[in-house]
PDB file of C-alpha atoms in Angstrom:
ATOM      1  CA  MET A   1      -6.931  -7.641 -14.899  1.00  0.00           C
ATOM      2  CA  ALA A   2      -6.385  -4.040 -15.954  1.00  0.00           C
ATOM      3  CA  VAL A   3      -6.215  -3.469 -19.698  1.00  0.00           C
ATOM      4  CA  GLY A   4      -2.651  -2.073 -19.074  1.00  0.00           C
ATOM      5  CA  MET A   5      -1.500  -5.197 -17.180  1.00  0.00           C
ATOM      6  CA  GLU A   6      -2.922  -7.225 -20.138  1.00  0.00           C
ATOM      7  CA  ARG A   7      -0.787  -5.325 -22.533  1.00  0.00           C
ATOM      8  CA  GLN A   8       2.254  -5.733 -20.383  1.00  0.00           C
ATOM      9  CA  ALA A   9       1.649  -9.466 -19.533  1.00  0.00           C
ATOM     10  CA  ALA A  10       1.316 -10.031 -23.331  1.00  0.00           C
ATOM     11  CA  ILE A  11       4.835  -8.580 -23.810  1.00  0.00           C
ATOM     12  CA  GLY A  12       6.738  -9.795 -20.841  1.00  0.00           C
ATOM     13  CA  GLU A  13       6.958  -6.135 -18.859  1.00  0.00           C
ATOM     14  CA  ALA A  14       6.644  -5.892 -15.338  1.00  0.00           C
ATOM     15  CA  PRO A  15       3.529  -3.901 -14.191  1.00  0.00           C
ATOM     16  CA  ASP A  16       4.600  -0.312 -13.915  1.00  0.00           C
ATOM     17  CA  ALA A  17       3.890   2.202 -11.233  1.00  0.00           C
ATOM     18  CA  ALA A  18       0.366   3.348 -13.106  1.00  0.00           C
ATOM     19  CA  ALA A  19      -0.726  -0.140 -12.953  1.00  0.00           C
ATOM     20  CA  ILE A  20       0.043  -0.520  -9.330  1.00  0.00           C
ATOM     21  CA  GLU A  21      -1.653   2.809  -8.539  1.00  0.00           C
ATOM     22  CA  ALA A  22      -4.751   1.637 -10.326  1.00  0.00           C
ATOM     23  CA  ILE A  23      -4.898  -1.581  -8.213  1.00  0.00           C
ATOM     24  CA  ALA A  24      -4.684   0.540  -5.155  1.00  0.00           C
ATOM     25  CA  ARG A  25      -7.336   3.007  -6.277  1.00  0.00           C
ATOM     26  CA  ALA A  26      -9.602   0.337  -7.249  1.00  0.00           C
ATOM     27  CA  THR A  27      -8.990  -1.404  -3.993  1.00  0.00           C
ATOM     28  CA  VAL A  28      -9.894   2.044  -2.037  1.00  0.00           C
ATOM     29  CA  ALA A  29     -12.860   2.245  -4.088  1.00  0.00           C
ATOM     30  CA  ARG A  30     -14.342  -1.104  -2.696  1.00  0.00           C
ATOM     31  CA  LEU A  31     -13.781  -0.118   0.900  1.00  0.00           C
ATOM     32  CA  PRO A  32     -16.738   0.706   3.213  1.00  0.00           C
ATOM     33  CA  ALA A  33     -17.973   4.304   2.689  1.00  0.00           C
ATOM     34  CA  ALA A  34     -17.347   4.884   6.516  1.00  0.00           C
ATOM     35  CA  PHE A  35     -13.532   4.443   5.605  1.00  0.00           C
ATOM     36  CA  VAL A  36     -13.563   6.276   2.167  1.00  0.00           C
ATOM     37  CA  ALA A  37     -15.161   9.386   3.913  1.00  0.00           C
ATOM     38  CA  HIS A  38     -11.976   9.654   5.883  1.00  0.00           C
ATOM     39  CA  LEU A  39      -9.435   9.205   3.018  1.00  0.00           C
ATOM     40  CA  GLY A  40      -9.912  12.220   0.981  1.00  0.00           C
ATOM     41  CA  ASP A  41      -6.762  13.946   2.107  1.00  0.00           C
ATOM     42  CA  VAL A  42      -4.541  10.911   2.217  1.00  0.00           C
ATOM     43  CA  VAL A  43      -2.010  11.161  -0.538  1.00  0.00           C
ATOM     44  CA  LEU A  44      -1.271   7.799  -2.398  1.00  0.00           C
ATOM     45  CA  LEU A  45       2.174   7.507  -3.910  1.00  0.00           C
ATOM     46  CA  VAL A  46       3.733   4.546  -5.824  1.00  0.00           C
ATOM     47  CA  GLU A  47       7.620   4.732  -5.866  1.00  0.00           C
ATOM     48  CA  GLU A  48      10.121   2.077  -6.985  1.00  0.00           C
ATOM     49  CA  PHE A  49      11.887   2.071  -3.528  1.00  0.00           C
ATOM     50  CA  ALA A  50      11.790   3.524  -0.115  1.00  0.00           C
ATOM     51  CA  ASP A  51      14.653   5.839   0.336  1.00  0.00           C
ATOM     52  CA  GLU A  52      17.759   5.321   2.439  1.00  0.00           C
ATOM     53  CA  GLU A  53      16.603   7.515   5.081  1.00  0.00           C
ATOM     54  CA  THR A  54      13.077   5.764   5.651  1.00  0.00           C
ATOM     55  CA  LEU A  55      14.743   2.385   5.438  1.00  0.00           C
ATOM     56  CA  ALA A  56      17.166   3.441   8.097  1.00  0.00           C
ATOM     57  CA  ALA A  57      14.561   4.992  10.402  1.00  0.00           C
ATOM     58  CA  LEU A  58      12.677   1.625  10.097  1.00  0.00           C
ATOM     59  CA  GLY A  59      15.827  -0.305  10.857  1.00  0.00           C
ATOM     60  CA  ILE A  60      15.392  -2.041   7.488  1.00  0.00           C
ATOM     61  CA  GLU A  61      18.620  -3.125   5.628  1.00  0.00           C
ATOM     62  CA  HIS A  62      17.305  -3.886   1.926  1.00  0.00           C
ATOM     63  CA  PRO A  63      14.612  -1.921   0.328  1.00  0.00           C
ATOM     64  CA  LEU A  64      12.756  -4.936  -1.197  1.00  0.00           C
ATOM     65  CA  ASP A  65      11.767  -5.808   2.367  1.00  0.00           C
ATOM     66  CA  LEU A  66       9.406  -2.707   2.655  1.00  0.00           C
ATOM     67  CA  THR A  67       6.362  -3.032   0.424  1.00  0.00           C
ATOM     68  CA  GLY A  68       4.464  -0.151   1.764  1.00  0.00           C
ATOM     69  CA  LEU A  69       4.529   2.521   4.464  1.00  0.00           C
ATOM     70  CA  TYR A  70       2.088   5.033   6.020  1.00  0.00           C
ATOM     71  CA  HIS A  71       3.464   8.346   7.072  1.00  0.00           C
ATOM     72  CA  GLY A  72       0.905  10.187   9.296  1.00  0.00           C
ATOM     73  CA  ARG A  73      -0.783  10.200  12.415  1.00  0.00           C
ATOM     74  CA  PRO A  74      -3.887   7.655  12.787  1.00  0.00           C
ATOM     75  CA  VAL A  75      -7.350   9.327  12.531  1.00  0.00           C
ATOM     76  CA  GLY A  76      -7.920   9.273  16.301  1.00  0.00           C
ATOM     77  CA  GLU A  77      -4.601  10.926  17.163  1.00  0.00           C
ATOM     78  CA  LYS A  78      -5.153  14.059  14.913  1.00  0.00           C
ATOM     79  CA  SER A  79      -5.292  17.318  16.439  1.00  0.00           C
ATOM     80  CA  SER A  80      -6.094  20.787  15.048  1.00  0.00           C
ATOM     81  CA  LEU A  81      -2.832  22.208  16.494  1.00  0.00           C
ATOM     82  CA  ALA A  82      -1.200  20.309  13.649  1.00  0.00           C
ATOM     83  CA  SER A  83      -2.146  22.605  11.098  1.00  0.00           C
ATOM     84  CA  GLY A  84       0.289  23.001   8.137  1.00  0.00           C
ATOM     85  CA  ALA A  85       1.626  19.666   8.538  1.00  0.00           C
ATOM     86  CA  LEU A  86       2.204  17.439   5.562  1.00  0.00           C
ATOM     87  CA  PRO A  87      -0.752  15.505   4.550  1.00  0.00           C
ATOM     88  CA  ASP A  88      -1.042  11.955   5.381  1.00  0.00           C
ATOM     89  CA  ARG A  89       0.756   9.665   2.909  1.00  0.00           C
ATOM     90  CA  ILE A  90       0.603   5.882   1.712  1.00  0.00           C
ATOM     91  CA  HIS A  91       3.600   4.793   0.101  1.00  0.00           C
ATOM     92  CA  LEU A  92       3.582   1.650  -2.204  1.00  0.00           C
ATOM     93  CA  TYR A  93       6.851   0.624  -3.187  1.00  0.00           C
ATOM     94  CA  ARG A  94       6.652  -1.219  -6.708  1.00  0.00           C
ATOM     95  CA  ARG A  95       9.885  -3.154  -6.709  1.00  0.00           C
ATOM     96  CA  ALA A  96       9.308  -4.577  -3.459  1.00  0.00           C
ATOM     97  CA  ILE A  97       5.971  -5.630  -4.137  1.00  0.00           C
ATOM     98  CA  LEU A  98       6.884  -7.187  -7.539  1.00  0.00           C
ATOM     99  CA  ASP A  99       9.622  -8.982  -5.747  1.00  0.00           C
ATOM    100  CA  GLU A 100       7.224 -10.420  -3.223  1.00  0.00           C
ATOM    101  CA  TRP A 101       4.782 -11.141  -6.164  1.00  0.00           C
ATOM    102  CA  VAL A 102       7.374 -13.293  -7.751  1.00  0.00           C
ATOM    103  CA  GLU A 103       8.443 -15.049  -4.662  1.00  0.00           C
ATOM    104  CA  THR A 104       4.844 -15.885  -3.169  1.00  0.00           C
ATOM    105  CA  GLY A 105       3.074 -16.643  -6.408  1.00  0.00           C
ATOM    106  CA  VAL A 106      -0.010 -14.356  -4.959  1.00  0.00           C
ATOM    107  CA  ARG A 107      -1.848 -12.657  -7.616  1.00  0.00           C
ATOM    108  CA  LEU A 108      -0.743  -9.205  -8.016  1.00  0.00           C
ATOM    109  CA  ASP A 109      -4.011  -7.701  -7.555  1.00  0.00           C
ATOM    110  CA  ASP A 110      -4.569  -9.533  -4.288  1.00  0.00           C
ATOM    111  CA  LEU A 111      -1.021  -8.514  -3.122  1.00  0.00           C
ATOM    112  CA  VAL A 112      -1.440  -4.828  -3.861  1.00  0.00           C
ATOM    113  CA  ALA A 113      -4.787  -4.771  -2.239  1.00  0.00           C
ATOM    114  CA  HIS A 114      -3.340  -6.407   0.797  1.00  0.00           C
ATOM    115  CA  VAL A 115      -0.530  -3.788   1.127  1.00  0.00           C
ATOM    116  CA  THR A 116      -2.791  -0.883   0.376  1.00  0.00           C
ATOM    117  CA  ILE A 117      -5.302  -1.970   3.092  1.00  0.00           C
ATOM    118  CA  HIS A 118      -2.659  -2.580   5.518  1.00  0.00           C
ATOM    119  CA  GLU A 119      -1.289   0.967   5.183  1.00  0.00           C
ATOM    120  CA  ILE A 120      -4.909   2.485   5.295  1.00  0.00           C
ATOM    121  CA  GLY A 121      -5.417   0.421   8.593  1.00  0.00           C
ATOM    122  CA  HIS A 122      -2.317   2.280  10.292  1.00  0.00           C
ATOM    123  CA  HIS A 123      -4.233   5.576   8.929  1.00  0.00           C
ATOM    124  CA  PHE A 124      -7.157   4.484  11.005  1.00  0.00           C
ATOM    125  CA  GLY A 125      -5.058   2.876  13.894  1.00  0.00           C
ATOM    126  CA  LEU A 126      -6.285  -0.713  13.486  1.00  0.00           C
ATOM    127  CA  SER A 127      -4.918  -3.877  14.970  1.00  0.00           C
ATOM    128  CA  ASP A 128      -3.929  -6.623  12.359  1.00  0.00           C
ATOM    129  CA  ASP A 129      -6.994  -8.566  13.097  1.00  0.00           C
ATOM    130  CA  ASP A 130      -9.248  -5.378  12.315  1.00  0.00           C
ATOM    131  CA  MET A 131      -6.974  -4.797   9.073  1.00  0.00           C
ATOM    132  CA  HIS A 132      -7.732  -8.580   8.091  1.00  0.00           C
ATOM    133  CA  ALA A 133     -11.265  -8.081   8.614  1.00  0.00           C
ATOM    134  CA  LEU A 134     -11.235  -5.232   6.256  1.00  0.00           C
ATOM    135  CA  GLU A 135      -9.513  -7.065   3.641  1.00  0.00           C
ATOM    136  CA  ASP A 136     -12.317  -9.572   3.926  1.00  0.00           C
ATOM    137  CA  ALA A 137     -14.928  -6.826   3.714  1.00  0.00           C
ATOM    138  CA  VAL A 138     -13.532  -5.743   0.117  1.00  0.00           C
ATOM    139  CA  GLY A 139     -13.166  -9.391  -0.852  1.00  0.00           C
ATOM    140  CA  ASP A 140      -9.288  -9.680  -0.832  1.00  0.00           C
ATOM    141  CA  ASP A 141      -7.631 -12.627   0.969  1.00  0.00           C
ATOM    142  CA  ALA A 142      -4.005 -11.800   0.252  1.00  0.00           C
ATOM    143  CA  GLY A 143      -2.846 -12.613   3.854  1.00  0.00           C
ATOM    144  CA  GLY A 144       0.376 -12.089   5.708  1.00  0.00           C
ATOM    145  CA  ASP A 145       1.992  -8.775   6.974  1.00  0.00           C
ATOM    146  CA  HIS A 146       3.808  -6.721   4.531  1.00  0.00           C
ATOM    147  CA  ASP A 147       5.582  -4.181   6.692  1.00  0.00           C
TER     148      ASP A 147
END
């Protein structure tokens, strides 16, 4: 457990965005090099909730129902004609992750790793089975589908 999380757990505070981001970045660091090489331009954002526009576009009514989201085009679908486009982004939604953590009892680092890998999987256009195999490769067995 990260030092910041130990301090927060000791005083009963929920992990903050920095703690969630640290877990996500540690997860990325454990990915196979072939994946990491294609993640350099992907922006990782930790936000409290998805905004109303995002939820509406996905047909999701409650912000606690979305733990993560990938915005961008999968690596195999990229084009040089897309210059000037926003960078690909992985959004992790802290409050939804914490809600699922409390509901499921899954270790927080496993849950954040799972959501992070799932969204990275969308960046690479991976199937759910491929995403689970990638999770296994980095040693996370959180399981389930989070978006």
